[in-house]
Short mmCIF file of C-alpha atoms and ligand atoms in Angstrom, two decimals:
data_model
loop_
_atom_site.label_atom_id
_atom_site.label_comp_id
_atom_site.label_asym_id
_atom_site.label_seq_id
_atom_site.Cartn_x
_atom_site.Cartn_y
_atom_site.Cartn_z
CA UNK S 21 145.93 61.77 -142.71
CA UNK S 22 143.53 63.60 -144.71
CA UNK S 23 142.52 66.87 -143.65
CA UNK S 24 139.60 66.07 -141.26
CA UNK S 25 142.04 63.51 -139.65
CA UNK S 26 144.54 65.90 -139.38
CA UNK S 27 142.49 68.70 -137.00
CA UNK S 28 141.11 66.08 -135.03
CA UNK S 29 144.70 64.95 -134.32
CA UNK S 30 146.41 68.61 -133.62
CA UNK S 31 146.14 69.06 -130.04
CA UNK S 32 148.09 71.40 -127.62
CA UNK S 33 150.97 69.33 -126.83
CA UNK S 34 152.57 70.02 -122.88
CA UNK S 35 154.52 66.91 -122.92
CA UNK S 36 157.74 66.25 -125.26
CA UNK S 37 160.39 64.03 -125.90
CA UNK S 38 164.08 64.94 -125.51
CA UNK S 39 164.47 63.95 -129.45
CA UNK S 40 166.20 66.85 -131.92
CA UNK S 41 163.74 67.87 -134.82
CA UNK S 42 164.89 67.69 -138.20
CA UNK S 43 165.63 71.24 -139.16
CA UNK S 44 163.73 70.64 -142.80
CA UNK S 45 160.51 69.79 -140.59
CA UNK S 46 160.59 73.14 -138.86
CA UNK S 47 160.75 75.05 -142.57
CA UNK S 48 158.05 72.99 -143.62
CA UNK S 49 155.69 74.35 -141.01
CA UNK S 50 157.21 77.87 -141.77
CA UNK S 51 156.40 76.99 -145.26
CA UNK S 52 152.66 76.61 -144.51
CA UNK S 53 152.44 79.14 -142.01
CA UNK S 54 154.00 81.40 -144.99
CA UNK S 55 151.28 80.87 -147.49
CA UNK S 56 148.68 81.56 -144.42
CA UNK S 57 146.06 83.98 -145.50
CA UNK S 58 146.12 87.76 -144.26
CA UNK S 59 144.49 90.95 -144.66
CA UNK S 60 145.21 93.04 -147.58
CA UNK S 61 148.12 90.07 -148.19
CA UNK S 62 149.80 92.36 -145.33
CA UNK S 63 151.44 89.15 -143.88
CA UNK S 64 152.64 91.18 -141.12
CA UNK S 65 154.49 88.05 -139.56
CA UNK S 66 158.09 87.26 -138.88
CA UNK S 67 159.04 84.30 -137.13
CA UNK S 68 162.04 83.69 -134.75
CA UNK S 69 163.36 80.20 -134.43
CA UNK S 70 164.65 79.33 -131.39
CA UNK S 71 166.76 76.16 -131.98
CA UNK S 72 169.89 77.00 -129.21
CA UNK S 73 168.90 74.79 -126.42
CA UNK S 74 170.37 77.48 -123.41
CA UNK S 75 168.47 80.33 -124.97
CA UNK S 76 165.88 77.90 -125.63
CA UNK S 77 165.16 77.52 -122.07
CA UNK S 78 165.04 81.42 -121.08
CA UNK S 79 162.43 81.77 -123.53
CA UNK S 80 160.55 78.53 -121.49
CA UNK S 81 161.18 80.65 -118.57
CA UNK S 82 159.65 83.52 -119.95
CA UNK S 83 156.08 81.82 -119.97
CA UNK S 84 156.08 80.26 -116.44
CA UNK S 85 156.34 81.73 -113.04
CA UNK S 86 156.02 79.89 -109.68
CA UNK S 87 152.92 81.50 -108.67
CA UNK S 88 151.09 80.56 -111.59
CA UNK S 89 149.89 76.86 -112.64
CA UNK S 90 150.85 77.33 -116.30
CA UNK S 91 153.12 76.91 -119.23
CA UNK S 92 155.66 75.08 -116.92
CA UNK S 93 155.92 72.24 -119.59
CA UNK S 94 157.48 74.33 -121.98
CA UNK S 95 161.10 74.23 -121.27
CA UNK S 96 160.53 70.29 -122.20
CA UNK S 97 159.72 71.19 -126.27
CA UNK S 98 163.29 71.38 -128.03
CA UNK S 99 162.75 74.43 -130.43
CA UNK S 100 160.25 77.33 -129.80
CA UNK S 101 158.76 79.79 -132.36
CA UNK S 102 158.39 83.18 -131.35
CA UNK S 103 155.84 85.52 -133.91
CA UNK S 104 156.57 88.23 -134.12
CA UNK S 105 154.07 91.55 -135.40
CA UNK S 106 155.87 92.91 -138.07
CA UNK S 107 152.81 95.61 -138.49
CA UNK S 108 150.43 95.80 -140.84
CA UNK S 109 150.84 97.01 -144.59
CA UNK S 110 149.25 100.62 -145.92
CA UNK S 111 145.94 99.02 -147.07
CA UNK S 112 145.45 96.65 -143.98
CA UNK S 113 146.33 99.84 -141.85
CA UNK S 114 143.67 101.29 -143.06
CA UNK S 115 141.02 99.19 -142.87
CA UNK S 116 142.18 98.73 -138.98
CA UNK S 117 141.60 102.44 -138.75
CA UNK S 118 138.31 102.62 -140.21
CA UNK S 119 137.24 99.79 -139.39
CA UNK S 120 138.25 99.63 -135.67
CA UNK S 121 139.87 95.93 -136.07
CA UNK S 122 143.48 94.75 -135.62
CA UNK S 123 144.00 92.59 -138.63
CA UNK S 124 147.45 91.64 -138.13
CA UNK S 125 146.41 89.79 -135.12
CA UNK S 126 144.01 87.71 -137.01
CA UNK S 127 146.63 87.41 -139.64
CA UNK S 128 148.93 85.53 -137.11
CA UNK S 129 146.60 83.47 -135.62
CA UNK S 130 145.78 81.92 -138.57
CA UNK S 131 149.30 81.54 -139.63
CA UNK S 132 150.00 80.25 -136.54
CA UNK S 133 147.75 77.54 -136.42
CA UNK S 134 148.78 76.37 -140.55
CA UNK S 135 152.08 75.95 -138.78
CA UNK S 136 150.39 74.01 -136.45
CA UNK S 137 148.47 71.95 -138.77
CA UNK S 138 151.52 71.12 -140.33
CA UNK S 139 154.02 70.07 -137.39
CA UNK S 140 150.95 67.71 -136.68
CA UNK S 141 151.39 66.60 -140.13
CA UNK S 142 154.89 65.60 -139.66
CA UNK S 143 154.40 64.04 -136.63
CA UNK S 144 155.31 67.14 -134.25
CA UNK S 145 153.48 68.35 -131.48
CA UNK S 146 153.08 72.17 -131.15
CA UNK S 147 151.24 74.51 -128.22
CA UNK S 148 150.42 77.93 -128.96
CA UNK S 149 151.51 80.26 -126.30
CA UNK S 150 149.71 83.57 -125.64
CA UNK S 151 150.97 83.85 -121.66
CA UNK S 152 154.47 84.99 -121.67
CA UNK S 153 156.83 88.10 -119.76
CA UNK S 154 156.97 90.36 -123.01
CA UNK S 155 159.65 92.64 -121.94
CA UNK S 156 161.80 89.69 -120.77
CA UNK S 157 161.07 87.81 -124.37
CA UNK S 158 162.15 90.75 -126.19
CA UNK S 159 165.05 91.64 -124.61
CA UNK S 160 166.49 87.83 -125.05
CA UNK S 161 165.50 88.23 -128.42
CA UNK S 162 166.48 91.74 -129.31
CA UNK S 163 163.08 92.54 -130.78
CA UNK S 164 163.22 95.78 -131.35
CA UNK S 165 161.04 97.84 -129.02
CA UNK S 166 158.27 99.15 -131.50
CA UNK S 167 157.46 95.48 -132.42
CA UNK S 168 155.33 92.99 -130.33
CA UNK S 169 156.26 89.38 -129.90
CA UNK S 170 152.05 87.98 -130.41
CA UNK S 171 152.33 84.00 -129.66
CA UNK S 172 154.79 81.37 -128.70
CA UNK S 173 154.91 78.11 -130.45
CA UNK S 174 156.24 75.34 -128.15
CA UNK S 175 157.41 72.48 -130.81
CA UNK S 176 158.88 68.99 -130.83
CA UNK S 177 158.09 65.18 -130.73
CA UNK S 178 154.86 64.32 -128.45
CA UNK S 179 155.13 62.59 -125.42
CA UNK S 180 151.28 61.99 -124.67
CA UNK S 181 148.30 60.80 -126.25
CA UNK S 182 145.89 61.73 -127.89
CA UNK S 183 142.72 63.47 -126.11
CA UNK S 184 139.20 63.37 -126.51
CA UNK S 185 138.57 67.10 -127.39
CA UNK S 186 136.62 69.69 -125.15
CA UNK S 187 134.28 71.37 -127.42
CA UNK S 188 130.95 73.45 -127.25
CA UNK S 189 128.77 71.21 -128.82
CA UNK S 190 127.60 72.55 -132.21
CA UNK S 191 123.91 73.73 -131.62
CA UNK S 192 125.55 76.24 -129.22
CA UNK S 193 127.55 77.43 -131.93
CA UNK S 194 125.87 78.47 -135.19
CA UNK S 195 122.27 79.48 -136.04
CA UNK S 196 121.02 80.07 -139.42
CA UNK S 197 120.03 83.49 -140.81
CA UNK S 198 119.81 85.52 -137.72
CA UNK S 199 122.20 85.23 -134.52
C1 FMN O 208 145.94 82.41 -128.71
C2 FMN O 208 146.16 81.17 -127.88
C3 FMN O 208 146.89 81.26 -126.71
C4 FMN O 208 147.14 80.11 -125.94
N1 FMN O 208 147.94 80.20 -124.83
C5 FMN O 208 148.25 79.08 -124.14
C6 FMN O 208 149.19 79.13 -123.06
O1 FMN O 208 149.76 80.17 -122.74
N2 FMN O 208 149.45 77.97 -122.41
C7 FMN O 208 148.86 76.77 -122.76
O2 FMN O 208 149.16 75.75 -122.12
N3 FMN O 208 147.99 76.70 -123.80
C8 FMN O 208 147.68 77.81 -124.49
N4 FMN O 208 146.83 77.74 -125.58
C9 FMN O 208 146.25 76.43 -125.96
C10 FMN O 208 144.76 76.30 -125.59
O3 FMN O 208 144.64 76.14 -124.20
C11 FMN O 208 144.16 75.11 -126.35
O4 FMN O 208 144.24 75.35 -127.74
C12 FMN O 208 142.70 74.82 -126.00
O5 FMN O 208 142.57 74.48 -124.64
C13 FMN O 208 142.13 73.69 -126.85
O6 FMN O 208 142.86 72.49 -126.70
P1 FMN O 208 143.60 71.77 -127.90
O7 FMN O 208 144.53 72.78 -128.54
O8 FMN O 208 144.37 70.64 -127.26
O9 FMN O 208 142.59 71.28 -128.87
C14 FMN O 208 146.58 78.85 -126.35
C15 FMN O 208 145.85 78.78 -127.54
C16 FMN O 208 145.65 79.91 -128.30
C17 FMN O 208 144.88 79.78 -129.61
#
């Protein structure tokens, strides 16, 4: 696929095959979510693999309740990525200070989604995961308490096909020269 192909083709996966992922796949997408851009090159990232299918499944349970309609696909995906917000470095801490922002969430996002990019690439489907019990996460995880646990990445062979995307169309999105 070339690159065009490729984000057309990465879609939130919620449905997955039972099939084990071949542990040099998962670096690769680590790999690209490594060289991922990030303020002041803070890369305030650290990512937790989750490849132990018992523990595995607490962390599925950790983004679904019964009240709620959501996430209850996720015990299906075989490994899940937790990111984790390492904090950002002296420079990027600044610049969040003075300039009112939280870089280190952009930082992951974008990381995130090269990881992502790449699972598509290999064939993998991923989900990003913002809707999860925090405290529960952590504590199965032993994050240490002055860290936060940003996103979830759900990850393993699709088991659906591929959707026509829902976007804004484009003349809602951009103007030229003035908002
Ligand atoms: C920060 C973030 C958090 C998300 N959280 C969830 C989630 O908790 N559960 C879920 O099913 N999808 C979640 N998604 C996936 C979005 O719903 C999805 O990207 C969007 O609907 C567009 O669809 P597509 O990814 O298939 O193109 C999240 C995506 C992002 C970027």
């Amino acid at each position: 696929m070339n690159f065009s192909e490729l984000v057309k083709f990465r879609q939130s996966v919620r449905a997955y095959k039972h099939d084990k992922i071949e542990p040099e796949k998962i670096l690769k997408c680590i790999e690209a979510a490594r060289l991922a851009p990030s303020a002041c090159n803070s890369q305030p990232w650290r990512f937790i693999i989750i490849d132990k299918h018992e523990l595995k499944n607490k962390i599925a349970q950790t983004t679904a309740n019964r009240f709620i309609p959501l996430n209850h696909f996720t015990n299906q995906a075989p490994v899940h990525i937790v990111i984790v917000n390492e904090g950002s470095n002296f420079t990027a801490s600044l610049g969040n200070k003075i300039k009112n922002k939280k870089y280190s969430l952009y930082d992951i996002g974008i990381a995130a989604e090269h990881f992502c990019l790449q699972a598509a690439d290999e064939g993998l489907g991923t989900c990003i995961l913002g809707w999860f019990d925090e405290k529960k996460l952590k504590k199965l995880l032993k994050i240490p308490n002055n860290k936060r646990p940003e996103l979830i990445i759900t990850l393993g062979y699709p088991n659906e096909k591929l959707r026509k995307k829902k976007r804004k169309k484009i003349e809602k999105i951009i103007s030229y020269n003035e908002y």
